[in-house]
Coordinates of C-alpha atoms in Angstrom, one line a residue:
X158 CA -0.5 0.3 -0.3
X159 CA 1.0 2.9 -0.6
X160 CA 2.1 6.3 2.0
X161 CA -0.8 8.5 0.3
X162 CA -3.0 6.0 1.2
X163 CA -2.1 4.8 4.1
X164 CA -2.8 8.6 5.4
X165 CA -6.4 8.5 3.8
X166 CA -7.0 5.1 5.7
X167 CA -5.9 6.5 9.1
X168 CA -6.1 10.2 9.6
X169 CA -4.0 11.9 11.7
X170 CA -3.2 8.8 13.6
X171 CA -0.2 7.2 14.7
X172 CA 0.6 4.0 12.6
X173 CA 2.1 1.1 13.3
X174 CA 3.4 0.0 9.9
X175 CA 5.6 -3.4 8.3
X176 CA 7.7 -1.5 5.6
X177 CA 7.9 -3.9 2.4
X178 CA 9.9 -1.7 -0.1
X179 CA 12.0 1.7 0.0
X180 CA 15.1 3.4 -1.6
X181 CA 17.5 5.5 0.6
X182 CA 17.9 9.2 -0.5
X183 CA 20.9 11.5 0.7
X184 CA 21.0 9.2 4.0
X185 CA 17.4 8.8 4.1
X186 CA 14.7 6.4 3.7
X187 CA 12.3 7.5 1.6
X188 CA 9.4 4.5 2.1
X189 CA 7.8 3.7 -0.7
X190 CA 4.9 0.4 0.2
X191 CA 3.9 0.3 3.9
X192 CA 1.7 -2.4 5.5
X193 CA -0.9 -0.9 8.3
X194 CA -1.0 -3.6 10.7
X195 CA -3.0 -1.3 13.0
X196 CA -3.7 3.0 14.7
X197 CA -2.1 3.6 17.4
X198 CA -3.3 6.0 20.5
X199 CA -1.5 10.0 21.0
X200 CA -1.0 8.2 24.2
X201 CA 0.8 5.4 23.9
X202 CA 2.8 6.0 20.5
X203 CA 6.3 7.0 22.8
X204 CA 5.8 3.4 23.9
X205 CA 5.0 1.1 20.9
X206 CA 7.6 3.2 19.1
X207 CA 10.2 1.8 21.0
X208 CA 8.9 -1.3 21.1
X209 CA 8.3 -1.9 17.6
X210 CA 10.6 -5.4 15.4
X211 CA 12.9 -4.5 13.5
X212 CA 10.8 -3.4 10.0
X213 CA 8.0 -2.4 11.0
X214 CA 8.1 1.1 12.1
X215 CA 5.9 3.8 14.3
X216 CA 5.0 7.2 12.4
X217 CA 2.1 9.6 12.4
X218 CA -0.6 9.9 8.8
X219 CA -0.6 14.1 8.7
X220 CA 3.6 13.0 7.6
X221 CA 3.2 14.0 3.2
X222 CA 5.8 11.3 3.2
X223 CA 7.3 8.8 5.1
X224 CA 10.3 9.2 5.6
X225 CA 13.4 7.8 8.6
X226 CA 17.0 8.9 8.7
X227 CA 19.2 7.4 8.5
X228 CA 22.6 7.2 10.7
X229 CA 25.5 6.1 10.7
X230 CA 26.7 5.7 13.4
X231 CA 23.8 5.7 16.4
X232 CA 26.3 4.9 19.4
X233 CA 28.3 8.5 18.1
X234 CA 27.5 11.4 20.1
X235 CA 28.1 15.5 19.2
X236 CA 29.6 16.9 22.5
X237 CA 28.7 20.9 22.6
X238 CA 31.3 23.6 22.7

């Protein structure tokens, strides 16, 4: 299912999605095809976000495009001076 179809089915909601197809562009995953698993309430979105399984994401349908930023080294932290 395309992201625009998910947005129409679940307007202004958090949704748990299975990512079926994506392409990479400038350090970002542009999600092309998804399978919606379930709608998530705003109160539970943060909890679901942190317990999501590989290949799935929690995303809000207010976003026009489904984009995931790729972190090169997730354990590296920048130090502010």
